[in-house]
Amino acid sequence: DALALYIEASFRLSRPELAWLAYSRLETISPDDPVVSLIPAQYGDRWFTFRKQQLGMSTSDRGDTLDLRDSSPLRRAIVEELDPLSGELTPEDLRKKRREYLKTCLNELARREEKGELSLRMQLVHVNALELAGKYQEAYARLNRISDMYPEHAATVLSRRAVLYERQGNWAGV
């Protein structure tokens, strides 16, 4: 759980190198965790986005970023040495690969659900994956089931539902 949160926070902060370290660790200790497939699907568009300041580049704003997808020499020097999916999550195939990762994640979640192995965390991951797949009705239905199964987490479910409503019109799909 902590690694998944750390990965998400690192991508939000435009620190993919930190996310990659946590991702590598998660992949090592739990390679079948659906989050291993969800992260590239969810954050593939930010996989190569760094803060300029972290790269030693001068900038007037600490939040300025640089997407290294299109910077071949710089990308080779920085990304390819550290990226745990180097060669697999390439800029050229990014959209296709994100879909593949999402499909792998959904398949693993379905397998776990069939075996009765979906914890609360995994069910919330399932909601995220369904949202990315554009399956909002299924995501809402899953939130209803979570609410019924875990009434003590009503605030979490309500918050997640609000996020879904907000994003529904904004996310065009992977």
XYZ file of N, CA, C and O in Angstrom:
696
model
N 0.816 -1.193 0.000
C 0.000 0.000 0.000
C 0.855 1.250 0.000
O 0.596 2.192 -0.736
N 1.877 1.268 0.850
C 2.732 2.449 0.968
C 3.486 2.701 -0.334
O 3.623 3.856 -0.754
N 3.978 1.654 -0.963
C 4.703 1.827 -2.221
C 3.807 2.408 -3.310
O 4.224 3.297 -4.055
N 2.573 1.920 -3.398
C 1.641 2.433 -4.403
C 1.365 3.919 -4.170
O 1.349 4.714 -5.117
N 1.185 4.308 -2.924
C 0.959 5.723 -2.601
C 2.191 6.556 -2.932
O 2.088 7.668 -3.440
N 3.351 6.022 -2.645
C 4.606 6.729 -2.927
C 4.785 6.914 -4.438
O 5.189 7.982 -4.893
N 4.460 5.898 -5.199
C 4.574 5.981 -6.659
C 3.652 7.074 -7.185
O 4.073 7.928 -7.981
N 2.407 7.055 -6.750
C 1.435 8.054 -7.209
C 1.879 9.460 -6.840
O 1.820 10.378 -7.661
N 2.329 9.652 -5.609
C 2.780 10.977 -5.166
C 3.983 11.437 -5.978
O 4.079 12.613 -6.355
N 4.890 10.530 -6.274
C 6.084 10.881 -7.050
C 5.718 11.352 -8.449
O 6.284 12.338 -8.949
N 4.774 10.678 -9.099
C 4.353 11.134 -10.428
C 3.642 12.479 -10.345
O 3.835 13.332 -11.215
N 2.831 12.685 -9.322
C 2.155 13.980 -9.177
C 3.161 15.108 -8.966
O 2.915 16.249 -9.349
N 4.298 14.807 -8.349
C 5.337 15.805 -8.099
C 6.324 15.925 -9.267
O 7.329 16.611 -9.141
N 6.044 15.230 -10.369
C 6.946 15.209 -11.532
C 8.334 14.714 -11.141
O 9.353 15.258 -11.559
N 8.338 13.647 -10.361
C 9.580 12.999 -9.948
C 9.530 11.526 -10.349
O 9.482 10.629 -9.513
N 9.526 11.258 -11.668
C 9.402 9.866 -12.102
C 10.537 8.975 -11.626
O 10.322 7.784 -11.402
N 11.725 9.548 -11.429
C 12.841 8.714 -10.984
C 12.560 8.119 -9.611
O 12.939 6.972 -9.336
N 11.867 8.862 -8.744
C 11.478 8.329 -7.428
C 10.379 7.285 -7.585
O 10.383 6.251 -6.913
N 9.438 7.570 -8.481
C 8.368 6.605 -8.751
C 8.955 5.303 -9.292
O 8.513 4.216 -8.918
N 9.948 5.431 -10.171
C 10.556 4.231 -10.758
C 11.212 3.357 -9.693
O 11.160 2.133 -9.768
N 11.850 3.983 -8.711
C 12.480 3.208 -7.631
C 11.436 2.424 -6.843
O 11.599 1.230 -6.578
N 10.354 3.100 -6.475
C 9.289 2.428 -5.725
C 8.603 1.373 -6.586
O 8.253 0.284 -6.102
N 8.408 1.685 -7.866
C 7.789 0.736 -8.786
C 8.648 -0.533 -8.900
O 8.129 -1.652 -8.849
N 9.953 -0.349 -9.037
C 10.859 -1.503 -9.133
C 10.770 -2.370 -7.889
O 10.772 -3.595 -7.970
N 10.680 -1.725 -6.742
C 10.572 -2.471 -5.484
C 9.251 -3.236 -5.414
O 9.218 -4.411 -5.049
N 8.156 -2.558 -5.777
C 6.849 -3.218 -5.771
C 6.843 -4.404 -6.730
O 6.348 -5.479 -6.400
N 7.419 -4.217 -7.896
C 7.468 -5.283 -8.891
C 8.298 -6.463 -8.387
O 7.988 -7.617 -8.672
N 9.329 -6.172 -7.603
C 10.176 -7.231 -7.054
C 9.470 -8.018 -5.966
O 9.510 -9.248 -5.959
N 8.805 -7.307 -5.053
C 8.205 -8.007 -3.908
C 6.812 -8.555 -4.190
O 6.373 -9.486 -3.536
N 6.128 -7.977 -5.191
C 4.762 -8.428 -5.481
C 4.464 -8.282 -6.975
O 3.653 -7.447 -7.378
N 5.110 -9.095 -7.808
C 4.972 -8.929 -9.261
C 3.551 -9.126 -9.788
O 3.212 -8.600 -10.848
N 2.712 -9.847 -9.061
C 1.334 -10.079 -9.507
C 0.355 -9.022 -9.009
O -0.832 -9.081 -9.324
N 0.845 -8.071 -8.218
C -0.037 -7.015 -7.716
C -0.568 -6.234 -8.916
O 0.195 -5.784 -9.763
N -1.889 -6.072 -9.030
C -2.464 -5.344 -10.164
C -1.941 -3.919 -10.303
O -1.934 -3.353 -11.397
N -1.462 -3.343 -9.215
C -0.917 -1.981 -9.269
C 0.324 -1.928 -10.161
O 0.590 -0.908 -10.795
N 1.061 -3.034 -10.253
C 2.235 -3.086 -11.130
C 1.822 -2.807 -12.575
O 2.557 -2.163 -13.323
N 0.653 -3.250 -12.968
C 0.155 -2.970 -14.321
C -0.621 -1.655 -14.386
O -0.621 -0.986 -15.414
N -1.266 -1.295 -13.298
C -2.070 -0.073 -13.303
C -1.199 1.180 -13.398
O -1.552 2.129 -14.102
N -0.073 1.194 -12.722
C 0.771 2.401 -12.688
C 1.197 2.854 -14.081
O 1.024 4.021 -14.428
N 1.754 1.978 -14.936
C 2.103 2.458 -16.282
C 0.888 2.884 -17.098
O 0.973 3.803 -17.911
N -0.240 2.221 -16.868
C -1.460 2.613 -17.584
C -1.934 3.982 -17.114
O -2.311 4.831 -17.916
N -1.880 4.202 -15.813
C -2.397 5.438 -15.249
C -1.437 6.609 -15.418
O -1.866 7.729 -15.677
N -0.158 6.358 -15.294
C 0.813 7.453 -15.319
C 1.742 7.418 -16.527
O 2.750 8.122 -16.551
N 1.395 6.645 -17.520
C 2.234 6.564 -18.718
C 2.447 7.900 -19.389
O 3.513 8.159 -19.944
N 1.452 8.775 -19.307
C 1.599 10.094 -19.923
C 2.568 10.987 -19.149
O 3.038 11.992 -19.657
N 2.892 10.609 -17.911
C 3.842 11.371 -17.087
C 5.132 10.601 -16.841
O 5.972 11.038 -16.061
N 5.260 9.454 -17.484
C 6.383 8.549 -17.221
C 7.735 9.215 -17.469
O 8.717 8.898 -16.813
N 7.795 10.143 -18.417
C 9.048 10.793 -18.786
C 9.073 12.281 -18.428
O 9.896 13.026 -18.942
N 8.163 12.742 -17.561
C 8.077 14.163 -17.236
C 8.811 14.471 -15.932
O 8.420 14.001 -14.867
N 9.866 15.256 -16.057
C 10.721 15.618 -14.927
C 10.602 17.102 -14.634
O 10.345 17.899 -15.540
N 10.864 17.472 -13.399
C 11.008 18.885 -13.074
C 12.365 19.334 -13.608
O 13.376 18.674 -13.390
N 12.366 20.455 -14.290
C 13.614 20.976 -14.855
C 14.665 21.180 -13.765
O 15.849 20.912 -13.971
N 14.220 21.643 -12.621
C 15.128 21.901 -11.509
C 15.875 20.625 -11.109
O 17.055 20.659 -10.811
N 15.184 19.471 -11.127
C 15.805 18.199 -10.764
C 16.846 17.758 -11.788
O 17.730 16.974 -11.473
N 16.720 18.273 -13.000
C 17.675 17.940 -14.055
C 18.836 18.921 -14.102
O 19.689 18.840 -14.978
N 18.833 19.888 -13.182
C 19.900 20.875 -13.144
C 19.734 21.985 -14.169
O 20.687 22.692 -14.479
N 18.543 22.125 -14.702
C 18.278 23.151 -15.703
C 17.768 24.411 -15.013
O 17.015 24.339 -14.054
N 18.176 25.560 -15.543
C 17.689 26.808 -14.964
C 16.240 27.028 -15.382
O 15.829 26.677 -16.487
N 15.480 27.572 -14.459
C 14.060 27.816 -14.697
C 13.595 28.944 -13.793
O 14.126 29.122 -12.696
N 12.630 29.695 -14.255
C 12.097 30.791 -13.447
C 11.024 30.292 -12.479
O 10.699 30.958 -11.519
N 10.489 29.123 -12.730
C 9.428 28.559 -11.896
C 9.834 27.161 -11.444
O 10.163 26.299 -12.275
N 9.799 26.919 -10.154
C 10.203 25.619 -9.609
C 9.341 24.479 -10.132
O 9.733 23.327 -10.091
N 8.149 24.785 -10.630
C 7.242 23.754 -11.125
C 7.398 23.441 -12.602
O 6.710 22.566 -13.121
N 8.295 24.132 -13.300
C 8.484 23.876 -14.733
C 8.945 22.442 -14.959
O 9.809 21.936 -14.230
N 8.366 21.820 -15.970
C 8.711 20.426 -16.264
C 9.221 20.284 -17.686
O 9.039 21.164 -18.528
N 9.843 19.153 -17.926
C 10.351 18.806 -19.250
C 9.960 17.361 -19.527
O 10.220 16.475 -18.713
N 9.326 17.149 -20.657
C 8.948 15.797 -21.068
C 10.087 15.258 -21.918
O 10.375 15.789 -22.989
N 10.733 14.211 -21.443
C 11.907 13.667 -22.130
C 11.562 12.652 -23.211
O 12.455 12.037 -23.775
N 10.292 12.486 -23.519
C 9.932 11.562 -24.594
C 10.583 11.951 -25.908
O 10.973 11.107 -26.685
N 10.658 13.244 -26.146
C 11.147 13.720 -27.435
C 12.592 14.191 -27.402
O 13.107 14.658 -28.403
N 13.268 14.085 -26.284
C 14.646 14.549 -26.141
C 15.583 13.354 -26.157
O 16.074 12.930 -25.126
N 15.838 12.833 -27.330
C 16.584 11.576 -27.438
C 17.922 11.545 -26.700
O 18.145 10.646 -25.901
N 18.872 12.481 -26.934
C 20.152 12.374 -26.226
C 19.995 12.495 -24.709
O 20.569 11.716 -23.954
N 19.178 13.442 -24.265
C 18.955 13.622 -22.841
C 18.212 12.421 -22.271
O 18.514 11.940 -21.180
N 17.265 11.903 -23.031
C 16.498 10.735 -22.596
C 17.416 9.534 -22.409
O 17.340 8.833 -21.408
N 18.287 9.319 -23.371
C 19.213 8.189 -23.247
C 20.095 8.335 -22.011
O 20.350 7.366 -21.306
N 20.548 9.551 -21.755
C 21.465 9.782 -20.642
C 20.787 9.607 -19.283
O 21.400 9.116 -18.342
N 19.539 9.987 -19.176
C 18.868 9.974 -17.874
C 17.893 8.813 -17.741
O 17.966 8.013 -16.813
N 16.989 8.713 -18.674
C 15.870 7.792 -18.546
C 16.278 6.336 -18.698
O 15.939 5.503 -17.857
N 16.976 6.037 -19.743
C 17.219 4.631 -20.061
C 18.071 3.910 -19.030
O 18.029 2.697 -18.937
N 18.819 4.665 -18.218
C 19.613 4.031 -17.164
C 18.771 3.693 -15.939
O 19.070 2.761 -15.224
N 17.721 4.455 -15.702
C 16.949 4.313 -14.472
C 15.571 3.704 -14.656
O 15.027 3.111 -13.733
N 14.992 3.878 -15.819
C 13.608 3.482 -16.077
C 13.432 1.972 -15.989
O 14.033 1.224 -16.750
N 12.579 1.489 -15.056
C 12.378 0.043 -14.922
C 11.670 -0.575 -16.132
O 11.736 -1.779 -16.331
N 11.023 0.243 -16.936
C 10.342 -0.260 -18.128
C 11.027 0.238 -19.394
O 10.410 0.298 -20.452
N 12.299 0.578 -19.264
C 13.055 1.082 -20.406
C 12.997 0.079 -21.552
O 13.227 -1.106 -21.376
N 12.657 0.578 -22.710
C 12.539 -0.290 -23.871
C 11.152 -0.878 -24.017
O 10.779 -1.346 -25.078
N 10.374 -0.871 -22.949
C 9.028 -1.431 -23.023
C 7.973 -0.334 -23.128
O 7.053 -0.416 -23.921
N 8.106 0.692 -22.314
C 7.165 1.808 -22.334
C 7.817 2.943 -23.117
O 8.279 3.921 -22.562
N 7.876 2.761 -24.418
C 8.557 3.725 -25.272
C 7.602 4.824 -25.726
O 6.392 4.596 -25.810
N 8.131 5.991 -26.006
C 7.273 7.085 -26.467
C 6.461 6.726 -27.709
O 5.318 7.131 -27.855
N 7.037 5.931 -28.585
C 6.374 5.569 -29.832
C 5.140 4.694 -29.611
O 4.152 4.789 -30.329
N 5.201 3.829 -28.629
C 4.121 2.875 -28.366
C 3.364 3.175 -27.080
O 2.666 2.309 -26.552
N 3.498 4.386 -26.571
C 2.963 4.709 -25.258
C 1.471 4.424 -25.125
O 1.040 3.745 -24.205
N 0.680 4.902 -26.053
C -0.777 4.727 -25.966
C -1.160 3.244 -25.998
O -1.956 2.769 -25.187
N -0.566 2.515 -26.924
C -0.841 1.079 -27.053
C -0.420 0.324 -25.794
O -1.166 -0.510 -25.280
N 0.752 0.643 -25.276
C 1.258 -0.046 -24.087
C 0.403 0.259 -22.860
O 0.166 -0.611 -22.024
N -0.060 1.503 -22.746
C -0.920 1.853 -21.612
C -2.185 0.999 -21.642
O -2.646 0.519 -20.610
N -2.750 0.809 -22.821
C -3.942 -0.044 -22.938
C -3.627 -1.484 -22.538
O -4.419 -2.137 -21.868
N -2.478 -1.980 -22.973
C -2.077 -3.346 -22.638
C -1.901 -3.509 -21.125
O -2.346 -4.509 -20.545
N -1.244 -2.545 -20.496
C -1.067 -2.608 -19.044
C -2.406 -2.572 -18.324
O -2.628 -3.284 -17.350
N -3.310 -1.732 -18.808
C -4.633 -1.646 -18.192
C -5.374 -2.971 -18.327
O -5.989 -3.450 -17.367
N -5.295 -3.584 -19.492
C -5.947 -4.882 -19.699
C -5.357 -5.942 -18.762
O -6.100 -6.720 -18.152
N -4.039 -5.948 -18.604
C -3.386 -6.886 -17.697
C -3.864 -6.669 -16.264
O -4.161 -7.622 -15.537
N -3.964 -5.413 -15.865
C -4.439 -5.076 -14.521
C -5.865 -5.579 -14.312
O -6.164 -6.232 -13.306
N -6.751 -5.277 -15.253
C -8.153 -5.708 -15.130
C -8.270 -7.231 -15.106
O -9.080 -7.780 -14.346
N -7.468 -7.911 -15.903
C -7.491 -9.378 -15.909
C -7.042 -9.945 -14.562
O -7.633 -10.903 -14.053
N -5.998 -9.364 -13.982
C -5.513 -9.836 -12.685
C -6.541 -9.558 -11.588
O -6.768 -10.388 -10.706
N -7.185 -8.406 -11.652
C -8.238 -8.101 -10.673
C -9.404 -9.074 -10.810
O -9.947 -9.547 -9.801
N -9.786 -9.401 -12.030
C -10.878 -10.364 -12.257
C -10.495 -11.740 -11.715
O -11.312 -12.426 -11.090
N -9.244 -12.137 -11.942
C -8.766 -13.425 -11.441
C -8.830 -13.466 -9.915
O -9.317 -14.434 -9.320
N -8.380 -12.393 -9.290
C -8.409 -12.335 -7.826
C -9.841 -12.308 -7.289
O -10.126 -12.915 -6.260
N -10.701 -11.591 -7.989
C -12.092 -11.525 -7.533
C -12.747 -12.900 -7.630
O -13.487 -13.308 -6.733
N -12.451 -13.612 -8.693
C -13.001 -14.954 -8.874
C -12.580 -15.880 -7.734
O -13.342 -16.743 -7.307
N -11.374 -15.682 -7.223
C -10.868 -16.492 -6.119
C -11.263 -15.932 -4.754
O -10.902 -16.492 -3.732
N -11.966 -14.792 -4.758
C -12.368 -14.167 -3.498
C -11.220 -13.487 -2.779
O -11.215 -13.411 -1.551
N -10.247 -13.000 -3.529
C -9.038 -12.416 -2.939
C -8.936 -10.903 -3.122
O -7.840 -10.366 -3.163
N -10.053 -10.208 -3.230
C -9.992 -8.755 -3.401
C -10.167 -8.058 -2.051
O -11.267 -8.002 -1.508
N -9.073 -7.530 -1.541
C -9.124 -6.751 -0.305
C -9.764 -5.395 -0.611
O -10.019 -5.058 -1.780
N -9.978 -4.604 0.408
C -10.510 -3.255 0.205
C -9.590 -2.466 -0.718
O -10.046 -1.801 -1.651
N -8.292 -2.542 -0.479
C -7.327 -1.825 -1.329
C -7.464 -2.255 -2.781
O -7.500 -1.430 -3.683
N -7.557 -3.554 -3.014
C -7.669 -4.052 -4.384
C -8.991 -3.626 -5.023
O -9.050 -3.361 -6.224
N -10.043 -3.548 -4.241
C -11.317 -3.096 -4.791
C -11.245 -1.632 -5.199
O -11.798 -1.237 -6.229
N -10.527 -0.825 -4.416
C -10.344 0.580 -4.788
C -9.442 0.709 -6.010
O -9.662 1.572 -6.870
N -8.448 -0.151 -6.105
C -7.609 -0.196 -7.313
C -8.479 -0.560 -8.514
O -8.336 0.009 -9.595
N -9.412 -1.488 -8.304
C -10.319 -1.906 -9.372
C -11.161 -0.716 -9.853
O -11.369 -0.541 -11.056
N -11.619 0.106 -8.922
C -12.374 1.307 -9.291
C -11.507 2.204 -10.171
O -11.964 2.703 -11.211
N -10.249 2.408 -9.788
C -9.334 3.233 -10.603
C -9.161 2.664 -12.000
O -9.192 3.394 -12.995
N -8.963 1.351 -12.069
C -8.757 0.704 -13.367
C -10.006 0.814 -14.240
O -9.913 1.086 -15.447
N -11.161 0.612 -13.635
C -12.415 0.734 -14.398
C -12.600 2.164 -14.909
O -13.038 2.376 -16.040
N -12.239 3.122 -14.095
C -12.324 4.521 -14.526
C -11.420 4.758 -15.730
O -11.840 5.355 -16.725
N -10.172 4.299 -15.647
C -9.246 4.468 -16.772
C -9.773 3.813 -18.038
O -9.541 4.310 -19.138
N -10.476 2.699 -17.872
C -11.031 1.980 -19.022
C -12.311 2.636 -19.532
O -12.882 2.189 -20.530
N -12.769 3.678 -18.843
C -14.002 4.354 -19.252
C -15.254 3.601 -18.865
O -16.335 3.881 -19.375
N -15.132 2.661 -17.945
C -16.263 1.844 -17.501
C -16.832 2.423 -16.212
O -16.760 1.826 -15.137
N -17.426 3.607 -16.353
C -17.893 4.338 -15.177
C -19.024 3.632 -14.454
O -19.051 3.620 -13.217
N -19.955 3.048 -15.175
C -21.068 2.373 -14.499
C -20.568 1.209 -13.653
O -21.048 0.994 -12.537
N -19.599 0.471 -14.174
C -19.010 -0.625 -13.398
C -18.262 -0.085 -12.182
O -18.290 -0.690 -11.111
N -17.593 1.047 -12.359
C -16.868 1.658 -11.240
C -17.847 2.090 -10.147
O -17.607 1.849 -8.954
N -18.964 2.714 -10.552
C -19.975 3.114 -9.572
C -20.572 1.891 -8.870
O -20.793 1.907 -7.646
N -20.832 0.828 -9.617
C -21.381 -0.401 -9.027
C -20.395 -0.987 -8.015
O -20.800 -1.448 -6.937
N -19.114 -0.948 -8.344
C -18.101 -1.461 -7.421
C -18.063 -0.602 -6.162
O -17.946 -1.119 -5.051
N -18.166 0.701 -6.323
C -18.207 1.577 -5.149
C -19.414 1.259 -4.269
O -19.310 1.284 -3.038
N -20.552 0.945 -4.885
C -21.740 0.558 -4.109
C -21.467 -0.707 -3.305
O -21.846 -0.808 -2.134
N -20.806 -1.679 -3.945
C -20.479 -2.930 -3.234
C -19.497 -2.663 -2.089
O -19.624 -3.236 -1.008
N -18.516 -1.807 -2.340
C -17.546 -1.469 -1.290
C -18.273 -0.820 -0.113
O -18.017 -1.150 1.044
N -19.183 0.085 -0.433
C -19.956 0.775 0.603
C -20.758 -0.215 1.441
O -20.832 -0.094 2.665
N -21.351 -1.212 0.788
C -22.127 -2.229 1.498
C -21.231 -3.125 2.353
O -21.589 -3.485 3.476
N -20.076 -3.496 1.817
C -19.169 -4.403 2.517
C -18.382 -3.724 3.637
O -18.023 -4.359 4.623
N -18.066 -2.454 3.448
C -17.220 -1.722 4.398
C -17.888 -0.397 4.787
O -17.401 0.678 4.422
N -18.983 -0.450 5.539
C -19.677 0.793 5.888
C -18.794 1.774 6.670
O -19.018 2.980 6.616
N -17.777 1.252 7.342
C -16.873 2.120 8.101
C -15.991 2.984 7.189
O -15.346 3.925 7.644
N -15.985 2.684 5.900
C -15.196 3.455 4.929
C -16.093 4.314 4.039
O -15.735 4.628 2.903
N -17.233 4.720 4.587
C -18.200 5.513 3.810
C -17.586 6.816 3.299
O -17.861 7.235 2.169
N -16.748 7.455 4.100
C -16.133 8.721 3.675
C -15.197 8.502 2.485
O -15.180 9.306 1.539
N -14.451 7.416 2.501
C -13.548 7.092 1.386
C -14.345 6.851 0.119
O -13.994 7.338 -0.955
N -15.425 6.098 0.241
C -16.268 5.784 -0.916
C -16.920 7.055 -1.459
O -16.940 7.275 -2.679
N -17.409 7.895 -0.570
C -18.038 9.145 -1.000
C -17.039 10.038 -1.731
O -17.343 10.594 -2.793
N -15.850 10.135 -1.191
C -14.800 10.938 -1.824
C -14.438 10.380 -3.202
O -14.306 11.122 -4.177
N -14.283 9.077 -3.281
C -13.928 8.434 -4.558
C -15.038 8.616 -5.582
O -14.786 8.840 -6.761
N -16.296 8.531 -5.128
C -17.442 8.731 -6.024
C -17.437 10.168 -6.569
O -17.676 10.398 -7.745
N -17.142 11.138 -5.709
C -17.085 12.538 -6.141
C -15.997 12.740 -7.193
O -16.212 13.442 -8.186
N -14.857 12.092 -6.984
C -13.769 12.185 -7.968
C -14.211 11.587 -9.298
O -13.947 12.150 -10.367
N -14.897 10.455 -9.248
C -15.395 9.830 -10.481
C -16.352 10.747 -11.228
O -16.248 10.902 -12.448
N -17.275 11.341 -10.489
C -18.229 12.254 -11.131
C -17.497 13.413 -11.794
O -17.822 13.808 -12.912
N -16.499 13.941 -11.110
C -15.749 15.075 -11.656
C -14.993 14.680 -12.922
O -14.981 15.403 -13.913
N -14.367 13.529 -12.893
C -13.528 13.099 -14.028
C -14.305 12.490 -15.181
O -13.768 12.377 -16.276
N -15.487 12.052 -14.941
C -16.212 11.318 -15.962
C -16.255 12.045 -17.293
O -16.061 11.458 -18.331
N -16.449 13.309 -17.264
C -16.504 14.059 -18.517
C -15.152 14.485 -19.019
O -15.014 14.941 -20.160
N -14.104 14.316 -18.210
C -12.787 14.828 -18.578
C -11.813 13.777 -19.094
O -10.918 14.100 -19.848
N -11.957 12.557 -18.688
C -10.985 11.524 -19.086
C -11.513 10.842 -20.348
O -12.545 10.207 -20.363
N -10.766 10.969 -21.436
C -11.217 10.445 -22.723
C -10.852 8.973 -22.904
O -11.175 8.399 -23.927
N -10.204 8.381 -21.940
C -9.838 6.970 -22.057
C -8.377 6.820 -22.416
O -7.727 7.739 -22.880
N -7.900 5.650 -22.119
C -6.479 5.373 -22.384
C -6.324 4.936 -23.822
O -7.060 4.191 -24.350
